[in-house]
CSV table of C-alpha atoms in Angstrom, one decimal:
chain,number,residue,atom,x,y,z
A,14,UNK,CA,-37.5,-18.2,19.8
A,15,UNK,CA,-37.4,-20.0,23.1
A,16,UNK,CA,-34.0,-19.6,24.8
A,17,UNK,CA,-33.3,-22.0,27.7
A,18,UNK,CA,-30.4,-21.0,30.0
A,19,UNK,CA,-28.6,-23.6,32.2
A,20,UNK,CA,-26.4,-22.3,35.0
A,21,UNK,CA,-25.2,-23.4,38.5
A,22,UNK,CA,-26.3,-20.3,40.4
A,23,UNK,CA,-28.7,-17.3,39.8
A,24,UNK,CA,-26.4,-14.6,41.2
A,25,UNK,CA,-24.0,-14.9,38.3
A,26,UNK,CA,-26.7,-14.9,35.7
A,27,UNK,CA,-28.2,-11.6,37.1
A,28,UNK,CA,-25.0,-9.8,37.8
A,29,UNK,CA,-22.9,-10.8,34.8
A,30,UNK,CA,-25.5,-11.7,32.2
A,31,UNK,CA,-28.4,-9.5,33.0
A,32,UNK,CA,-27.8,-7.3,29.9
A,33,UNK,CA,-28.0,-10.5,27.7
A,34,UNK,CA,-31.3,-11.5,29.3
A,35,UNK,CA,-32.7,-8.0,28.7
A,36,UNK,CA,-31.5,-8.0,25.1
A,37,UNK,CA,-33.0,-11.4,24.4
A,38,UNK,CA,-36.3,-10.3,25.9
A,39,UNK,CA,-36.3,-7.0,24.1
A,40,UNK,CA,-35.8,-8.9,20.8
A,41,UNK,CA,-39.0,-10.8,21.5
A,42,UNK,CA,-37.5,-14.1,22.6
A,43,UNK,CA,-38.9,-16.2,25.5
A,44,UNK,CA,-36.2,-16.7,28.1
A,45,UNK,CA,-36.4,-19.7,30.5
A,46,UNK,CA,-33.8,-20.1,33.3
A,47,UNK,CA,-32.9,-23.4,34.8
A,48,UNK,CA,-30.9,-22.6,37.9
A,49,UNK,CA,-31.0,-23.3,41.7
A,50,UNK,CA,-33.3,-21.0,43.6
A,51,UNK,CA,-31.5,-18.1,45.3
A,52,UNK,CA,-30.8,-14.4,45.2
A,53,UNK,CA,-32.0,-12.4,42.2
A,54,UNK,CA,-34.4,-15.0,40.9
A,55,UNK,CA,-37.3,-12.7,41.6
A,56,UNK,CA,-35.5,-9.8,39.9
A,57,UNK,CA,-35.0,-11.9,36.8
A,58,UNK,CA,-38.7,-13.0,36.9
A,59,UNK,CA,-39.7,-9.4,37.1
A,60,UNK,CA,-37.6,-8.7,33.9
A,61,UNK,CA,-39.8,-11.3,32.2
A,62,UNK,CA,-37.8,-14.5,32.5
A,63,UNK,CA,-39.4,-17.8,33.4
A,64,UNK,CA,-37.8,-19.8,36.2
A,65,UNK,CA,-37.4,-23.6,36.6
A,66,UNK,CA,-35.8,-24.5,39.9
A,67,UNK,CA,-32.9,-26.9,39.2
A,68,UNK,CA,-30.6,-27.9,42.1
A,69,UNK,CA,-26.9,-28.2,40.9
A,70,UNK,CA,-24.2,-29.6,43.2
A,71,UNK,CA,-21.4,-27.3,42.1
A,72,UNK,CA,-18.4,-29.1,43.7
A,73,UNK,CA,-19.7,-32.6,44.2
A,74,UNK,CA,-18.3,-35.6,42.3
A,75,UNK,CA,-21.1,-38.1,43.1
A,76,UNK,CA,-21.9,-40.0,39.8
A,77,UNK,CA,-25.5,-40.7,41.0
A,78,UNK,CA,-26.1,-36.9,41.7
A,79,UNK,CA,-24.7,-36.0,38.3
A,80,UNK,CA,-26.8,-38.6,36.5
A,81,UNK,CA,-29.9,-37.1,38.2
A,82,UNK,CA,-28.9,-33.7,36.9
A,83,UNK,CA,-28.6,-35.1,33.3
A,84,UNK,CA,-32.0,-36.7,33.7
A,85,UNK,CA,-33.4,-33.4,35.0
A,86,UNK,CA,-31.9,-31.5,32.0
A,87,UNK,CA,-33.4,-34.0,29.6
A,88,UNK,CA,-36.8,-33.6,31.2
A,89,UNK,CA,-36.7,-29.8,31.1
A,90,UNK,CA,-35.6,-29.7,27.5
A,91,UNK,CA,-38.3,-32.1,26.4
A,92,UNK,CA,-40.9,-30.1,28.3
A,93,UNK,CA,-39.8,-26.6,27.3
A,94,UNK,CA,-38.8,-27.5,23.7
A,95,UNK,CA,-36.3,-24.6,23.4
A,96,UNK,CA,-35.0,-23.5,20.0
A,97,UNK,CA,-31.5,-23.0,21.5
A,98,UNK,CA,-29.9,-23.6,24.9
A,99,UNK,CA,-27.1,-21.5,26.6
A,100,UNK,CA,-25.0,-23.3,29.2
A,101,UNK,CA,-22.5,-21.9,31.7
A,102,UNK,CA,-19.9,-23.5,34.0
A,103,UNK,CA,-18.8,-27.1,34.0
A,104,UNK,CA,-21.8,-29.2,35.0
A,105,UNK,CA,-24.4,-27.4,32.9
A,106,UNK,CA,-21.8,-27.4,30.0
A,107,UNK,CA,-21.2,-31.2,30.4
A,108,UNK,CA,-24.6,-32.6,31.4
A,109,UNK,CA,-26.7,-29.8,29.7
A,110,UNK,CA,-24.7,-30.2,26.5
A,111,UNK,CA,-25.1,-34.0,26.5
A,112,UNK,CA,-28.9,-33.6,27.2
A,113,UNK,CA,-29.1,-31.2,24.2
A,114,UNK,CA,-27.4,-33.8,22.0
A,115,UNK,CA,-29.9,-36.5,23.1
A,116,UNK,CA,-32.8,-34.2,22.4
A,117,UNK,CA,-31.4,-32.8,19.2
A,118,UNK,CA,-31.4,-29.2,20.3
A,119,UNK,CA,-28.7,-26.7,19.4
A,120,UNK,CA,-26.7,-25.2,22.2
A,121,UNK,CA,-23.9,-22.7,23.0
A,122,UNK,CA,-21.5,-23.4,25.9
A,123,UNK,CA,-19.5,-20.9,27.9
A,124,UNK,CA,-16.3,-22.2,29.6
A,125,UNK,CA,-16.0,-19.8,32.5
A,126,UNK,CA,-12.7,-21.4,33.7
A,127,UNK,CA,-11.2,-24.9,33.6
A,128,UNK,CA,-11.5,-25.5,37.3
A,129,UNK,CA,-9.1,-27.2,39.8
A,130,UNK,CA,-9.8,-30.7,38.5
A,131,UNK,CA,-8.4,-29.8,35.1
A,132,UNK,CA,-5.5,-27.6,36.3
A,133,UNK,CA,-4.2,-30.0,38.9
A,134,UNK,CA,-3.6,-32.9,36.4
A,135,UNK,CA,-3.8,-36.6,37.2
A,136,UNK,CA,-6.7,-39.0,36.9
A,137,UNK,CA,-9.3,-36.4,37.8
A,138,UNK,CA,-8.1,-34.2,34.9
A,139,UNK,CA,-8.5,-37.1,32.4
A,140,UNK,CA,-12.0,-37.8,33.7
A,141,UNK,CA,-13.0,-34.1,33.5
A,142,UNK,CA,-11.6,-33.7,30.0
A,143,UNK,CA,-13.5,-36.8,28.9
A,144,UNK,CA,-16.7,-35.4,30.3
A,145,UNK,CA,-16.0,-32.0,28.7
A,146,UNK,CA,-15.4,-33.7,25.3
A,147,UNK,CA,-18.7,-35.5,25.6
A,148,UNK,CA,-20.6,-32.4,26.6
A,149,UNK,CA,-19.1,-30.0,24.1
A,150,UNK,CA,-18.6,-32.1,21.0
A,151,UNK,CA,-21.7,-31.0,19.2
A,152,UNK,CA,-22.0,-27.4,20.5
A,153,UNK,CA,-23.0,-24.8,18.0
A,154,UNK,CA,-20.4,-22.6,19.6
A,155,UNK,CA,-18.1,-22.8,22.6
A,156,UNK,CA,-17.1,-19.5,24.1
A,157,UNK,CA,-13.9,-19.2,26.0
A,158,UNK,CA,-13.0,-16.3,28.3
A,159,UNK,CA,-9.2,-16.4,27.9
A,160,UNK,CA,-6.9,-17.7,25.2
A,161,UNK,CA,-5.0,-20.0,27.6
A,162,UNK,CA,-8.2,-22.0,28.4
A,163,UNK,CA,-9.1,-22.2,24.7
A,164,UNK,CA,-5.6,-23.3,23.6
A,165,UNK,CA,-5.6,-26.0,26.3
A,166,UNK,CA,-8.9,-27.4,25.2
A,167,UNK,CA,-7.8,-27.3,21.5
A,168,UNK,CA,-4.5,-29.1,22.3
A,169,UNK,CA,-6.5,-31.9,24.1
A,170,UNK,CA,-9.0,-32.1,21.2
A,171,UNK,CA,-11.9,-31.3,23.5
A,172,UNK,CA,-13.3,-28.6,21.1
A,173,UNK,CA,-12.9,-27.9,17.4
A,174,UNK,CA,-13.2,-24.9,15.1
A,175,UNK,CA,-16.6,-23.9,16.7
A,176,UNK,CA,-14.8,-22.2,19.6
A,177,UNK,CA,-14.5,-18.4,20.0
A,178,UNK,CA,-12.9,-16.0,22.4
A,179,UNK,CA,-15.0,-13.4,24.2
A,180,UNK,CA,-13.8,-10.8,26.8
A,181,UNK,CA,-15.0,-12.8,29.8
A,182,UNK,CA,-18.5,-11.7,30.9
A,183,UNK,CA,-17.5,-8.1,30.0
A,184,UNK,CA,-18.4,-5.2,32.3
A,185,UNK,CA,-21.3,-2.8,32.2
A,186,UNK,CA,-19.5,0.5,31.7
A,187,UNK,CA,-22.6,2.5,32.6
A,188,UNK,CA,-23.3,0.7,35.8
A,189,UNK,CA,-19.6,0.6,36.8
A,190,UNK,CA,-18.7,4.2,36.0
A,191,UNK,CA,-15.6,6.0,37.1
A,192,UNK,CA,-15.8,7.0,40.8
A,193,UNK,CA,-14.0,10.0,42.4
A,194,UNK,CA,-10.7,8.8,43.7
A,195,UNK,CA,-10.6,8.9,47.6
A,196,UNK,CA,-8.6,11.4,49.6
A,197,UNK,CA,-5.1,10.9,51.1
A,198,UNK,CA,-6.0,10.6,54.8
A,199,UNK,CA,-6.1,6.8,54.7
A,200,UNK,CA,-5.1,4.3,52.0
A,201,UNK,CA,-7.8,1.6,51.6
A,202,UNK,CA,-7.0,-1.8,50.0
A,203,UNK,CA,-9.9,-4.0,49.2
A,204,UNK,CA,-10.2,-7.8,48.7
A,205,UNK,CA,-13.4,-8.8,47.0
A,206,UNK,CA,-14.0,-12.5,46.6
A,207,UNK,CA,-15.2,-15.7,48.2
A,208,UNK,CA,-13.0,-16.2,51.2
A,209,UNK,CA,-11.1,-19.3,50.1
A,210,UNK,CA,-7.5,-20.4,49.9
A,211,UNK,CA,-7.3,-20.4,46.1
A,212,UNK,CA,-8.4,-16.8,45.9
A,213,UNK,CA,-5.2,-15.8,47.7
A,214,UNK,CA,-6.8,-14.8,51.0
A,215,UNK,CA,-3.9,-16.2,53.0
A,216,UNK,CA,-1.5,-14.0,51.1
A,217,UNK,CA,-3.7,-10.9,51.5
A,218,UNK,CA,-4.1,-11.5,55.3
A,219,UNK,CA,-0.4,-12.0,55.8
A,220,UNK,CA,0.3,-8.8,53.9
A,221,UNK,CA,-2.3,-7.0,55.9
A,222,UNK,CA,-0.7,-8.1,59.2
A,223,UNK,CA,2.7,-6.9,58.1
A,224,UNK,CA,1.7,-3.6,56.4
A,225,UNK,CA,-0.8,-2.5,59.1
A,226,UNK,CA,2.0,-2.7,61.8
A,227,UNK,CA,4.3,-0.7,59.6
A,228,UNK,CA,1.9,2.0,58.3
A,229,UNK,CA,-0.7,3.6,60.5
A,230,UNK,CA,-2.8,5.1,57.8
A,231,UNK,CA,-3.4,1.9,55.8
A,232,UNK,CA,-6.7,0.0,56.0
A,233,UNK,CA,-7.4,-3.5,54.7
A,234,UNK,CA,-11.0,-4.4,53.7
A,235,UNK,CA,-12.4,-7.9,53.0
A,236,UNK,CA,-15.7,-8.5,51.2
A,237,UNK,CA,-17.3,-11.8,50.3
A,238,UNK,CA,-18.8,-15.0,51.6
A,239,UNK,CA,-16.5,-16.6,54.2
A,240,UNK,CA,-15.9,-20.4,54.1
A,241,UNK,CA,-16.0,-22.0,57.5
A,242,UNK,CA,-12.3,-22.7,57.7
A,243,UNK,CA,-11.5,-18.9,57.6
A,244,UNK,CA,-14.2,-17.6,59.9
A,245,UNK,CA,-12.2,-17.8,63.1
A,246,UNK,CA,-9.1,-16.2,61.5
A,247,UNK,CA,-11.2,-13.3,60.1
A,248,UNK,CA,-12.8,-12.8,63.5
A,249,UNK,CA,-9.4,-12.5,65.2
A,250,UNK,CA,-8.1,-10.1,62.7
A,251,UNK,CA,-11.2,-7.9,62.9
A,252,UNK,CA,-10.8,-7.8,66.7
A,253,UNK,CA,-7.2,-6.7,66.6
A,254,UNK,CA,-7.9,-4.1,63.9
A,255,UNK,CA,-5.9,-5.7,61.1
A,256,UNK,CA,-8.9,-5.9,58.7
A,257,UNK,CA,-12.4,-4.6,58.3
A,258,UNK,CA,-14.8,-7.4,57.2
A,259,UNK,CA,-17.9,-6.4,55.3
A,260,UNK,CA,-19.4,-9.8,54.6
A,261,UNK,CA,-21.3,-10.2,51.4
A,262,UNK,CA,-21.7,-6.9,49.6
A,263,UNK,CA,-24.8,-6.6,47.4
A,264,UNK,CA,-23.4,-3.5,45.5
A,265,UNK,CA,-19.6,-3.5,45.3
A,266,UNK,CA,-19.6,0.1,44.1
A,267,UNK,CA,-20.2,1.2,47.7
A,268,UNK,CA,-16.9,-0.5,48.6
A,269,UNK,CA,-15.1,0.9,45.5
A,270,UNK,CA,-16.0,4.5,46.6
A,271,UNK,CA,-13.6,4.2,49.5
A,272,UNK,CA,-11.1,1.9,47.8
A,273,UNK,CA,-7.7,3.1,46.6
A,274,UNK,CA,-6.7,-0.3,45.2
A,275,UNK,CA,-8.2,-3.7,44.7
A,276,UNK,CA,-6.0,-6.6,45.6
A,277,UNK,CA,-6.8,-9.9,43.9
A,278,UNK,CA,-3.9,-12.4,44.6
A,279,UNK,CA,-5.8,-15.4,43.2
A,280,UNK,CA,-4.4,-18.6,41.9
A,281,UNK,CA,-7.9,-20.0,41.2
A,282,UNK,CA,-8.4,-21.3,37.6
A,283,UNK,CA,-11.0,-18.8,36.5
A,284,UNK,CA,-12.1,-17.7,33.1
A,285,UNK,CA,-11.7,-13.9,33.5
A,286,UNK,CA,-12.0,-12.0,36.8
A,287,UNK,CA,-15.1,-9.9,37.1
A,288,UNK,CA,-13.6,-8.4,40.3
A,289,UNK,CA,-10.8,-6.9,38.2
A,290,UNK,CA,-13.1,-5.8,35.4
A,291,UNK,CA,-15.5,-4.0,37.8
A,292,UNK,CA,-12.7,-2.4,39.8
A,293,UNK,CA,-11.0,-1.1,36.7
A,294,UNK,CA,-14.3,0.2,35.3
A,295,UNK,CA,-14.6,2.2,38.6
A,296,UNK,CA,-11.2,3.7,37.8
A,297,UNK,CA,-9.4,1.8,40.6
A,298,UNK,CA,-5.8,0.4,40.4
A,299,UNK,CA,-5.4,-3.3,40.8
A,300,UNK,CA,-2.8,-5.7,42.2
A,301,UNK,CA,-3.2,-9.2,40.9
A,302,UNK,CA,-1.4,-12.4,39.8
A,303,UNK,CA,0.3,-13.3,36.5
A,304,UNK,CA,-2.1,-16.0,35.5
A,305,UNK,CA,-4.8,-16.5,32.9
A,306,UNK,CA,-8.0,-14.7,33.9
A,307,UNK,CA,-6.1,-11.9,35.5
A,308,UNK,CA,-3.2,-11.0,33.2
A,309,UNK,CA,-5.6,-10.0,30.5
A,310,UNK,CA,-6.8,-7.1,32.6
A,311,UNK,CA,-3.5,-5.9,34.1
A,312,UNK,CA,-0.7,-3.9,32.4
A,313,UNK,CA,2.1,-4.1,34.9
A,314,UNK,CA,3.1,-0.6,36.1
A,315,UNK,CA,0.3,1.0,34.1
A,316,UNK,CA,-3.0,0.2,35.8
A,317,UNK,CA,-1.5,-1.7,38.7
A,318,UNK,CA,1.1,-4.3,39.7
A,319,UNK,CA,1.5,-8.0,39.0
A,320,UNK,CA,2.5,-10.3,41.8
A,321,UNK,CA,3.7,-13.9,41.9
A,322,UNK,CA,1.2,-16.6,42.8
A,323,UNK,CA,1.1,-17.7,46.4
A,324,UNK,CA,3.9,-15.3,47.3
A,325,UNK,CA,3.1,-13.2,50.4
A,326,UNK,CA,6.5,-11.4,50.3
A,327,UNK,CA,6.0,-10.3,46.7
A,328,UNK,CA,2.6,-9.1,47.5
A,329,UNK,CA,3.9,-7.1,50.5
A,330,UNK,CA,6.6,-5.5,48.2
A,331,UNK,CA,4.0,-4.5,45.6
A,332,UNK,CA,1.7,-3.0,48.2
A,333,UNK,CA,4.6,-1.0,49.5
A,334,UNK,CA,5.5,0.0,46.0
A,335,UNK,CA,2.0,1.3,45.5
A,336,UNK,CA,2.1,3.2,48.8
A,337,UNK,CA,5.3,4.9,47.6
A,338,UNK,CA,3.4,6.4,44.7
A,339,UNK,CA,2.0,9.9,44.9
A,340,UNK,CA,-1.8,10.3,45.2
A,341,UNK,CA,-1.9,11.6,41.6
A,342,UNK,CA,0.0,8.6,40.2
A,343,UNK,CA,-2.4,6.2,42.0
A,344,UNK,CA,-5.3,8.1,40.5
A,345,UNK,CA,-3.7,7.9,37.0
A,346,UNK,CA,-3.3,4.1,37.4
A,347,UNK,CA,-7.1,3.9,38.0
A,348,UNK,CA,-7.8,6.0,35.0
A,349,UNK,CA,-5.6,3.8,32.8
A,350,UNK,CA,-7.6,0.8,34.0
A,351,UNK,CA,-10.8,2.5,33.0
A,352,UNK,CA,-9.5,3.2,29.5
A,353,UNK,CA,-8.4,-0.4,29.1
A,354,UNK,CA,-11.8,-1.9,30.0
A,355,UNK,CA,-13.5,0.6,27.7
A,356,UNK,CA,-11.4,-0.5,24.8
A,357,UNK,CA,-11.3,-4.3,25.5
A,358,UNK,CA,-14.0,-5.4,27.9
A,359,UNK,CA,-17.3,-3.7,27.1
A,360,UNK,CA,-20.1,-6.1,28.0
A,361,UNK,CA,-21.9,-5.2,24.8
A,362,UNK,CA,-19.3,-7.2,22.9
A,363,UNK,CA,-20.4,-10.4,24.8
A,364,UNK,CA,-24.1,-9.6,24.3
A,365,UNK,CA,-23.6,-9.1,20.6
A,366,UNK,CA,-21.7,-12.4,20.3
A,367,UNK,CA,-24.7,-14.3,21.9
A,368,UNK,CA,-27.3,-12.4,19.8
A,369,UNK,CA,-25.5,-13.5,16.7
A,370,UNK,CA,-25.9,-17.1,17.8
A,371,UNK,CA,-29.7,-16.7,17.9
A,372,UNK,CA,-29.8,-14.8,14.6
A,373,UNK,CA,-30.4,-11.3,15.9
């Protein structure tokens, strides 16, 4: 079979769906990727995938740009003539799904999070839901990464009985294996994410400023692409020793080796946090918010602590609570997280769900 995959960036395809690509290729299928050019495209081509460069404006709301994307998808589908199409994230789901309907090709959509436009309500929510309804209405299957997202879309009649819940992108339990827990000389907290407001960076930095003044042996690390509005603030906090900024990290396992705990105070409407899955797989405790996409991975007091959204004081209190634990108790928290992802979030579950859709 010819399998065409539509996505908004190549990095996510390689890091979170590489095992699916390998499984499809190993089963004898031809895999064609329609994504913007970027990191890991060459690696996926070396695996055996074919690449069609397709620019996607991830956050833009320009109707003309979106119509061009729809036309581009129609052209690609008519040229490639795939047997099935997999789509990821909102624009490929909406415009790729609609293009598949026009061309009469079966497709499987993956809702990786509802996004701010849906969560914030108002006119933009109504428009986005209408677009989703158009794009998903004839999907062979719509995968959701958390039950709250699925229930929301069912209540608003966006999807029907063809929907199914999968454990996010899952996590590769061999690649992210348990790491030795670091020693007691320093305690390292790690923030791994795009540096943006909705990921809770303000709360993390406020906690870092307070805790670093009170405890001499605590270090706060920040990893990820920094949006322009935060660059100056990060530079200042690096200069005064409050944080250690690593920039983009190609292999987060190197950061997890020194980490005692991953802090993910997000209030972003994501499907299921890969940061939390990978940290837990490495046997690291987590501190995160009580919201969909995060609460699925955290058992409060067992493999970490839950914090309130947008609440710096609560985050400070939970970090101090973690610091009061013995080294052995922190280590046990990480081990509990590893056991949880082994039971519930093995990536093979996701791969098998997709292979079922292509008849493997």
